[in-house]
XYZ file of C-alpha atoms in Angstrom:
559
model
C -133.686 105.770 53.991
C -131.364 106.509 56.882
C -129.909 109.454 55.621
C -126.942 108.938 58.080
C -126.188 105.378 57.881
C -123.125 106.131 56.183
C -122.097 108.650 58.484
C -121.981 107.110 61.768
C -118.355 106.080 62.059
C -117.679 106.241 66.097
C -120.630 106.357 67.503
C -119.947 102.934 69.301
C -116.722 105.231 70.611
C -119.086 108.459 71.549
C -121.733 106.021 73.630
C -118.384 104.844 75.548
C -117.685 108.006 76.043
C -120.800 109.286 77.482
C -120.732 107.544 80.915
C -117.502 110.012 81.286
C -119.676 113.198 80.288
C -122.764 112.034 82.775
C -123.925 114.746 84.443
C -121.976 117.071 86.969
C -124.371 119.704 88.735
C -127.619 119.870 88.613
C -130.263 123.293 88.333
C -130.473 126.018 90.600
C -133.332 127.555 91.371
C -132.709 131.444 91.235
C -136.140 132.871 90.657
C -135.734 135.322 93.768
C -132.018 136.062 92.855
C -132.634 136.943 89.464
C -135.482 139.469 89.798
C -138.211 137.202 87.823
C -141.109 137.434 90.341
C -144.225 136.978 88.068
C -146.940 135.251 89.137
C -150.041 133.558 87.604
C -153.515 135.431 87.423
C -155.701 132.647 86.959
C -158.853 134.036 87.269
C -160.080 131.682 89.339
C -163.174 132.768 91.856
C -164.487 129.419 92.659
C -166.695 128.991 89.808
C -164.218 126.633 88.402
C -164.259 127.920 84.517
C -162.606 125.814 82.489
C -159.428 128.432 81.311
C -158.438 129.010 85.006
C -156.448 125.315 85.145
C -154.475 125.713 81.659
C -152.179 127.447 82.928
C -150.124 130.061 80.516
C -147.518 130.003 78.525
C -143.788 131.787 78.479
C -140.791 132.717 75.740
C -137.753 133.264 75.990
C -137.344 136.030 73.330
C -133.682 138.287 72.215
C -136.323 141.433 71.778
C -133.310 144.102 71.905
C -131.071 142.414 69.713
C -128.432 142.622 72.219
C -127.466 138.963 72.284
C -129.106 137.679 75.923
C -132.309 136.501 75.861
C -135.104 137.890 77.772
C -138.284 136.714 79.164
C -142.185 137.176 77.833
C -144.786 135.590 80.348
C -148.519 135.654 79.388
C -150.794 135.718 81.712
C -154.497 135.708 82.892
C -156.958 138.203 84.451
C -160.108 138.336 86.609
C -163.294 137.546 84.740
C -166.296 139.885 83.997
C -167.772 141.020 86.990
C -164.989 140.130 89.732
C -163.219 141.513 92.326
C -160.051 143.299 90.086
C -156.572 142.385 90.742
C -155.152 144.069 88.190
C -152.699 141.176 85.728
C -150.884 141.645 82.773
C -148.356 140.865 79.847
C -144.356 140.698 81.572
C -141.605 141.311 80.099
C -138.092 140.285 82.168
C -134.924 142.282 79.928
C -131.886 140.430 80.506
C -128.721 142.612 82.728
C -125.956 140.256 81.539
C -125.478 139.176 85.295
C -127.825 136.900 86.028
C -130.665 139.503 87.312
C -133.637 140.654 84.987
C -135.622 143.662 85.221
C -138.758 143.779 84.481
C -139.709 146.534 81.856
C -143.429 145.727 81.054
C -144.463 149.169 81.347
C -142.080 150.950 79.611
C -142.261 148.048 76.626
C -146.342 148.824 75.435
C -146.962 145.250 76.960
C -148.620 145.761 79.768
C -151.916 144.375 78.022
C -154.407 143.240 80.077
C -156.228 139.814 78.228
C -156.786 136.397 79.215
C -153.824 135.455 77.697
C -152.722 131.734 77.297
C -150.052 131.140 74.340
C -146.836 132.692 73.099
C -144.943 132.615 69.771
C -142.049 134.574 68.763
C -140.902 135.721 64.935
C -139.962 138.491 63.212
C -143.718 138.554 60.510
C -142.167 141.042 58.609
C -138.356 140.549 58.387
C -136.972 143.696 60.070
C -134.862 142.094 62.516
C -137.063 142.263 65.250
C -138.982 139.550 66.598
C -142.237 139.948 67.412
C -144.632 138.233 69.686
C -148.135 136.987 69.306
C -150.420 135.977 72.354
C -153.095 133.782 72.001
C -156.046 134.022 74.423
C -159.633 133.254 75.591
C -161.579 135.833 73.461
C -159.406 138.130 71.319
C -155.608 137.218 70.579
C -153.187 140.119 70.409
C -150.297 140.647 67.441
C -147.668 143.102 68.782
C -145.051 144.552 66.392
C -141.388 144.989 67.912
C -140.501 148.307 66.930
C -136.968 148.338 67.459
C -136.760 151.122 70.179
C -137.391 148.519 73.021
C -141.411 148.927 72.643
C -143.893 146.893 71.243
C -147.418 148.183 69.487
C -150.471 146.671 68.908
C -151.015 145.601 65.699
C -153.790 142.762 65.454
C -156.421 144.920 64.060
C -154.402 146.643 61.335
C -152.912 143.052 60.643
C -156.395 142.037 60.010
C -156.547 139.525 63.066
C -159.443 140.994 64.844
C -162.983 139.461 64.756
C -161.883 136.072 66.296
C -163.471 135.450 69.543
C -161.897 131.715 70.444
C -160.332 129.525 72.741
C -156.950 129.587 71.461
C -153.866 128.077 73.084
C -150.696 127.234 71.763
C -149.496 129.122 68.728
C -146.406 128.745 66.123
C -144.937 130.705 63.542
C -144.070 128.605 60.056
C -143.464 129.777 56.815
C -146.181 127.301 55.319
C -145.869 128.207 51.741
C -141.926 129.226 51.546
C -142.323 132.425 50.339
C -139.714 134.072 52.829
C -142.661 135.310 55.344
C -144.202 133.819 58.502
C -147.343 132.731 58.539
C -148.999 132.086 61.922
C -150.627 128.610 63.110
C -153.391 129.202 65.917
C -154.467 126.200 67.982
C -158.345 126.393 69.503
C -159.494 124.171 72.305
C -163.509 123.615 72.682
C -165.969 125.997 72.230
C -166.337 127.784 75.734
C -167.235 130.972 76.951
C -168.769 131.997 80.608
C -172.249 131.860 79.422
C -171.497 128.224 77.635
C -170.074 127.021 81.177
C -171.604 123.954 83.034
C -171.666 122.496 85.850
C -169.257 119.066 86.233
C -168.737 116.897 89.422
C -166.027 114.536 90.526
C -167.339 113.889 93.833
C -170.535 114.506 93.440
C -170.952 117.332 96.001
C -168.607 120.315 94.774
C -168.034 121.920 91.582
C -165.203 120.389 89.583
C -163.370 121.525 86.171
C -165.053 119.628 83.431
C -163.111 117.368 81.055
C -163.337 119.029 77.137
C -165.877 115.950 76.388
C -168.310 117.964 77.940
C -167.578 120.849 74.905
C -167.592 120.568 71.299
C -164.475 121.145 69.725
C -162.799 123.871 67.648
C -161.029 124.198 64.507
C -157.616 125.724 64.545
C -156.818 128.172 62.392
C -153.798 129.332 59.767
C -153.147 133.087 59.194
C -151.343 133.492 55.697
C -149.008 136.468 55.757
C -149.498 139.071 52.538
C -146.673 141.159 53.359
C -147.249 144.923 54.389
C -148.386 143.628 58.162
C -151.332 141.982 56.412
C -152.457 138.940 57.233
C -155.585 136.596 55.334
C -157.263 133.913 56.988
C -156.533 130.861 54.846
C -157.785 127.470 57.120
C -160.222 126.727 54.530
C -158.377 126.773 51.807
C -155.825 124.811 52.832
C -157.786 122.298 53.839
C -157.320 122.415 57.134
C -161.215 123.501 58.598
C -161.802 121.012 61.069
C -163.734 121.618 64.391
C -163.064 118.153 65.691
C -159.956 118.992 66.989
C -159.382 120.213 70.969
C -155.967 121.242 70.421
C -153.096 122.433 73.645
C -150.260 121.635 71.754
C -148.298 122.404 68.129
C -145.064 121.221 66.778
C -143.661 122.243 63.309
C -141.688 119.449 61.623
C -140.563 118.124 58.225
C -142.866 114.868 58.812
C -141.565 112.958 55.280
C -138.109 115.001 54.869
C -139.149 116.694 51.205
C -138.437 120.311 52.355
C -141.822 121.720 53.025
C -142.748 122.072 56.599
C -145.720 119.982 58.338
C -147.135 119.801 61.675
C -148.472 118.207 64.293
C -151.182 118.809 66.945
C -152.125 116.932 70.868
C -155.833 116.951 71.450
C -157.083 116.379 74.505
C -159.511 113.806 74.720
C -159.465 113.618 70.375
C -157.480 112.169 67.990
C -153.276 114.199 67.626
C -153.080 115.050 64.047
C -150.714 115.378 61.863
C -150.934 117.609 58.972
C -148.668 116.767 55.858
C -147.863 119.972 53.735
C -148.472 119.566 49.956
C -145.526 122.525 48.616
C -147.583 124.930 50.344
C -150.858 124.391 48.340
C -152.976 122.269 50.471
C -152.360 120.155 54.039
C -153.144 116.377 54.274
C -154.279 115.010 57.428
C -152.241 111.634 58.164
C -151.952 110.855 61.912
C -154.222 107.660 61.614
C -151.945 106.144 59.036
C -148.887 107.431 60.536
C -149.720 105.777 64.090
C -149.888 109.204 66.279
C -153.419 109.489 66.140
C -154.371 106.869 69.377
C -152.590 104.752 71.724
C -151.231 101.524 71.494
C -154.899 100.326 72.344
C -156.789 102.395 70.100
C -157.702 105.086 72.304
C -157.960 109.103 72.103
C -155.761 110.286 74.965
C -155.760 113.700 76.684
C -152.373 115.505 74.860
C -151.115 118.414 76.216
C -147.502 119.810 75.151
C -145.584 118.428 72.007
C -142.302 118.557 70.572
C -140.643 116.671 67.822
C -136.785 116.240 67.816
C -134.454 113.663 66.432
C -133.403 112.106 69.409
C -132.107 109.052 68.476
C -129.952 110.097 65.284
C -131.785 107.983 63.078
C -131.986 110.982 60.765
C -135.957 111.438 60.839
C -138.099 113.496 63.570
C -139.719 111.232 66.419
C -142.666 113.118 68.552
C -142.816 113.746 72.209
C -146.456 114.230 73.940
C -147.448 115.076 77.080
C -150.854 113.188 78.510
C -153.639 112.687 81.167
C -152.187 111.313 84.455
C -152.833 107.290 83.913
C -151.837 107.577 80.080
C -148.022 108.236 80.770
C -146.125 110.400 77.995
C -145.989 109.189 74.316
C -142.741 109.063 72.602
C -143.662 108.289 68.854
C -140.216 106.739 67.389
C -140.109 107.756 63.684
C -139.574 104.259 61.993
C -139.028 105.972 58.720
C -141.156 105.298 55.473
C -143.912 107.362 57.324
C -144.693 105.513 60.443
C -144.394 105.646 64.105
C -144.149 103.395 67.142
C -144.830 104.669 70.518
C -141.703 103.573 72.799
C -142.818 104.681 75.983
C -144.574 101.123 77.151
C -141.550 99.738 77.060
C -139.427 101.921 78.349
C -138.703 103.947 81.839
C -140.477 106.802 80.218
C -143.483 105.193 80.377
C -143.459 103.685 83.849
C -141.960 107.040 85.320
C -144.820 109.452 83.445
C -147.792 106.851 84.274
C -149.263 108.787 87.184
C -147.981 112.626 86.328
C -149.789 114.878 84.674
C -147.486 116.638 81.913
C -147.818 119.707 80.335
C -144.522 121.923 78.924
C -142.235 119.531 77.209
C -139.474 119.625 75.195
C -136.269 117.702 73.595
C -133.199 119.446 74.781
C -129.569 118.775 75.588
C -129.643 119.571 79.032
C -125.398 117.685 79.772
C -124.331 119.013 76.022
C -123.196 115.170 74.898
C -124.900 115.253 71.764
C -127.988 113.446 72.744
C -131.133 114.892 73.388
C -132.440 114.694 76.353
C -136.559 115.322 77.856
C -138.099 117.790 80.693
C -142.057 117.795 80.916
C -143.532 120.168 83.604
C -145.805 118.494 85.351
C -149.106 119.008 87.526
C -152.774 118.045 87.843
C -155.617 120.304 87.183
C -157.509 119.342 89.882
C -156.731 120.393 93.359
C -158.790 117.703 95.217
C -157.727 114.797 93.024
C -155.901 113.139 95.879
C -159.314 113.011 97.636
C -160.413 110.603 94.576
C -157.159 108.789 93.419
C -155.205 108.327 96.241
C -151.669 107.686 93.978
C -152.083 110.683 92.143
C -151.151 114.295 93.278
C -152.218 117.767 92.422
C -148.712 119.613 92.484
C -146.261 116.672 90.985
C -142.312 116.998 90.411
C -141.334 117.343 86.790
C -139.645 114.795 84.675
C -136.128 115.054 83.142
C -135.245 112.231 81.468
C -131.671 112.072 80.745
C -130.854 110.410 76.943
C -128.665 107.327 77.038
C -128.143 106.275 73.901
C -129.363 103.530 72.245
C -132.921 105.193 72.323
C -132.991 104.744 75.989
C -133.463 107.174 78.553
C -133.478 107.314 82.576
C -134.937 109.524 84.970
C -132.668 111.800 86.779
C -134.898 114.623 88.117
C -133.658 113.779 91.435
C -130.544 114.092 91.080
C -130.814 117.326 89.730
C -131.379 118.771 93.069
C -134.513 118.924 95.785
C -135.004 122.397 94.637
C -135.838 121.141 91.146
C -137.343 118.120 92.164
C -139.906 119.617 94.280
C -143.946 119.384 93.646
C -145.633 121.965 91.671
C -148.032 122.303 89.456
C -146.355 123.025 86.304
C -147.649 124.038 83.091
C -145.910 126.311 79.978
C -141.865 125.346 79.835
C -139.351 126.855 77.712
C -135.601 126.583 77.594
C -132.737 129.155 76.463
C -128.949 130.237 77.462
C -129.531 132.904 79.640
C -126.107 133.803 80.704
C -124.128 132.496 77.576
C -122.317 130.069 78.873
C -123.323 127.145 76.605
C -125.711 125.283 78.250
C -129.643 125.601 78.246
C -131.469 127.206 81.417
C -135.075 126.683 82.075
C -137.974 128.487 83.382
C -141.728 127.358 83.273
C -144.506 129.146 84.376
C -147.223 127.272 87.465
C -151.204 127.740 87.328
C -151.988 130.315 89.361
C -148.524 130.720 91.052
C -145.117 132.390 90.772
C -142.555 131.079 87.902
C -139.739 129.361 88.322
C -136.391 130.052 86.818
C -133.377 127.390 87.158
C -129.822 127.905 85.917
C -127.832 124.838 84.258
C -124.921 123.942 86.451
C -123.426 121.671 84.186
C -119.772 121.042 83.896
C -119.902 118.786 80.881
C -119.470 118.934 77.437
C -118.506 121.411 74.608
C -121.106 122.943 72.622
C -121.686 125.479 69.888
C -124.841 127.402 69.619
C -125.948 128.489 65.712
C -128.112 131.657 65.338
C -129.638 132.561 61.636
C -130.715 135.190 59.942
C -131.818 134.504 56.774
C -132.014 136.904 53.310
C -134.364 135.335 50.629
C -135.767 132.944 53.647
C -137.850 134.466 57.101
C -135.453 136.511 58.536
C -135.156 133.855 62.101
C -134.129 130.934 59.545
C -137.656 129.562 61.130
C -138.076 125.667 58.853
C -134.332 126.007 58.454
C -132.392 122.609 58.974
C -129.071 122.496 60.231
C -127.054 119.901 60.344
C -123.248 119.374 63.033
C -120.747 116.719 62.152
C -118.561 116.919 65.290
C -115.750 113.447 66.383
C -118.175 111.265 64.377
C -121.329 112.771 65.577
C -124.303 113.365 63.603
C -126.811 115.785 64.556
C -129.499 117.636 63.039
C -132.014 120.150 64.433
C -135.101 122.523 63.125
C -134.889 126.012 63.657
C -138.887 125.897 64.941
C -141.589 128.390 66.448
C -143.555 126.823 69.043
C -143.562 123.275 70.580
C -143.996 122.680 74.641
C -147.005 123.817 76.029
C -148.237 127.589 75.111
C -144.421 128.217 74.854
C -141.344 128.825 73.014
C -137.792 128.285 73.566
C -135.016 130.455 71.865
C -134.476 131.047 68.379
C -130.976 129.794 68.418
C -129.939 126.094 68.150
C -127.727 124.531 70.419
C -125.761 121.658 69.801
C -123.617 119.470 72.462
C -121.177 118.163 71.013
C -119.300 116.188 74.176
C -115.413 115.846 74.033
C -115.282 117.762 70.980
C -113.637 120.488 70.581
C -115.095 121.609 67.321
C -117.957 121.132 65.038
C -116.086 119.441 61.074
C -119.157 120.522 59.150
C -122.072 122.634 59.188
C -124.481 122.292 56.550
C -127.798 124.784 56.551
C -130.583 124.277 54.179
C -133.019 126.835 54.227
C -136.706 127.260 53.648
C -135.429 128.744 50.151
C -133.674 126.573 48.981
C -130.466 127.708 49.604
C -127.741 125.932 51.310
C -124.109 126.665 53.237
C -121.562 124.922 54.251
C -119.095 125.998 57.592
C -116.291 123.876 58.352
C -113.832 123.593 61.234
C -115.581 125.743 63.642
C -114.066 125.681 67.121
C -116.598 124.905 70.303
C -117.848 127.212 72.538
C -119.398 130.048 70.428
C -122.306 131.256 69.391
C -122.261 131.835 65.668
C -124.665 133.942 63.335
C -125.083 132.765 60.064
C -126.571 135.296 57.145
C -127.923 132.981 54.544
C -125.955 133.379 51.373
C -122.997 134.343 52.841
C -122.005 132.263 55.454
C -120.841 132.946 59.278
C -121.707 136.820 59.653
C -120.690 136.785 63.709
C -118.665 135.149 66.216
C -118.990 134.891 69.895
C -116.914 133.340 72.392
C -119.239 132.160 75.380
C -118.575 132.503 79.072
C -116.957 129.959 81.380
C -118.932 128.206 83.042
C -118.904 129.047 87.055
């Protein structure tokens, strides 16, 4: 049931409303300004390996505690026996200004590894996240240690031993117990001695497609407490090597509490794994209607997220797919079931010949809707040469939410900066300069980052950080729920999602005209739940589970 229904008093008034909140502004690009000048080690050599086109991944991550949040990139290095250009780790600390510095060194992360994924969460509830990188060979746990510097802890968490293709990665607190346990997807099983030798012309080496590998299970970490950490994918059912999984997004699939997810497989089947109260997963995407397209067939999913976009009250699913397959947007119909909207819609016909990787739901014009970016570009560099409509560095997409579970394209009106080709892959989104509106960065395969600043000039909002007491200590599987001039929202405080990223661990929450939020309701993991009312806009608010709003912070004008 529409959990809602009852609720939604005005909306006809805020839809009205939001032709006078359309966008003002659009994103600056300030990579140069701001001191962010990472760039991509690939790997690549010419023997066209299969990592060297994924791309990596990037978080935004608050790993000081002091209230701005900084940047994590991973990154790739040269293979076995190459010429050395020495690549690592980067970590970008936030000045307050604008400008980042970059303090890798000085951190204990400048790890070299052919990194791919990031996931941010504090494992073991001291109040400082931590970060885990997934990679080609051996992943990497690092402990935040409070003092600005980061150790590695994957052996003594018991996380060695694993030689895989692993990509994206979430934290989830699976079982409820108050701790995060750690969700690992695996592509195919590849290595440089497993490599052959693919064609698209017939006369060069291309990257092969993952049909041309057998796939890999993922693979769930269960948290003991004391740093420890047990392999539990078997037992909870979830040992299944059919998968070739980019992409993971945590959600609460049926609304009972306990917290599910979902996975994009390239070339496979998604999934979508239904927790049973922490005991045991069930795999449902078939019945659900996720698993294929609208004509039956396995596409090639890349980056996921899952958002209620709509404010029907239940989670829809964003994925990112093959150029020719156009995104999927898989409307939650309630009752357990999904419809893919984007044939219908200008979603569809605008994603048809990209390529998308990174994508996200966010609020990007704070008017209470959610809105969609997907970083996009191809992983072959002489795919013009064989489809003439389809291009190897491609604008991205931001699709701007209308209401009425439409959405139009307005990436060019967001500036020719923004809108200009490259060949995007990780994407992540966070308030850099706390000002109330969401900032992006996303990383480009084997190329320099790019950061962009929200110009926006409308609508209020109020961002909600948590730290929870008998729950994970980042509120991560919390819901929280904004009442705001007749507005309904809800969000999940979630790990993961996009593509071998993660966005900030802080909610934010347009809310238009509105000068205030009339309710806040939080339920978290444990059980527990708070009520706030008559909070004014424009802050940034910490709430300690238990005991209600523990900070306030007025944000910055925006410029």
């Amino acid at each position: 049931m529409n959990r809602f229904a009852s609720c939604c008093i005005g909306v006809s008034f805020i839809l009205g409303s939001m032709a006078a909140l359309a966008q003002q502004g659009g994103f600056t690009n300030i990579t140069q300004s701001s001191g962010v000048h990472f760039v991509h080690n690939s790997g690549a050599t010419g023997k066209r390996y299969l990592p060297e086109t994924l791309g990596a991944g990037v978080a935004f991550i608050d790993y000081d505690n002091d209230g701005y949040q900084d940047i994590l990139f991973a990154n790739g290095e040269d293979w076995s026996g190459a010429p050395r250009h020495p690549s690592t780790l980067k970590l970008y600390h936030n000045n307050h200004n604008g400008t980042f510095t970059d303090v890798t060194q000085k951190s204990g992360l400048a790890v070299s590894m052919y990194g791919m994924g990031v996931a941010v969460g504090d494992f073991d509830n001291d109040g400082y996240d931590d970060v885990f990188i997934s990679a080609v060979g051996q992943s990497r746990l690092f402990h935040n240690n409070g003092n600005g510097t980061f150790t590695d802890v994957t052996q003594k968490a018991g996380l060695t031993g694993v030689q895989e293709f692993s990509t994206s990665a979430a934290w989830i607190d699976y079982d409820r117990d108050g701790k995060l346990d750690l969700i690992v997807a695996n592509y195919v099983q590849w290595s440089p001695k497993q490599d052959i030798y693919c064609s698209i012309d017939g006369k060069r080496k291309s990257y092969c497609t993952p049909e041309s590998y057998k796939g890999a299970s993922i693979r769930v970490w269960h948290n003991l407490g004391g740093g420890k950490f047990e392999d539990a994918t078997a037992k909870l059912g979830l040992l299944d090597a059919t998968s070739k999984t980019l992409g993971i997004a945590i959600l609460d699939y049926n609304n009972d509490g306990w917290p599910d997810f979902v996975l994009s497989n390239d070339t496979q089947p998604n999934k979508l794994y239904v927790n049973e109260k922490g005991q045991h997963f069930s795999e449902a995407a078939v019945t659900a209607g996720i698993a294929y397209s609208e004509e039956g067939l396995a596409r090639a999913g890349m980056g996921i997220d899952a958002a209620d976009y709509d404010h029907s009250g239940n989670p829809s699913i964003l994925i990112s797919n093959f150029s020719n397959q156009m995104l999927s947007l898989f409307h939650n119909e309630g009752h357990g079931l999904f419809v893919d909207a984007a044939p219908t819609s200008e979603i569809g016909r605008d994603s048809l010949l990209t390529l998308g990787f990174g994508c996200f739901f966010f609020d990007y014009d704070l008017d209470g809707w959610l809105d969609i970016f997907v970083a996009n570009g191809h992983i072959e560099d002489q795919i013009e040469n064989i489809q003439k409509r389809v291009r190897y560095a491609e604008p991205p997409h931001l699709f701007r939410n209308v209401g009425n579970g439409k959405f139009t394209e307005v990436t060019q009106q967001m500036g020719s900066d923004f809108a200009r080709p490259r060949v995007g892959r990780g994407a992540a989104y966070a308030d850099i300069d706390n000002d109330g509106d969401l900032d992006l960065v996303f990383t480009t395969n084997g190329g320099p980052a790019q950061l962009f600043r929200n110009e926006s000039k409308a609508g209020h909002s109020l961002r909600v950080k948590l730290q929870g007491t008998k729950s994970n200590r980042d509120g991560i599987g919390a819901i929280v729920r904004v009442q705001s001039g007749g507005n309904n929202q809800w969000m999940m405080m979630r790990s993961g999602s996009s593509y071998l990223s993660q966005s900030e661990l802080v909610l934010t929450f347009g809310l238009g005209s509105s000068a205030k939020a009339d309710r806040i309701e939080i339920e978290w993991p444990s059980g527990q739940r708070d009520t706030l009312s008559n909070i004014a806009a424009d802050q940034i608010i910490t709430v300690q589970e238990g005991t209600g709003t523990k900070a306030i912070q007025k944000l910055r004008p925006r410029i």
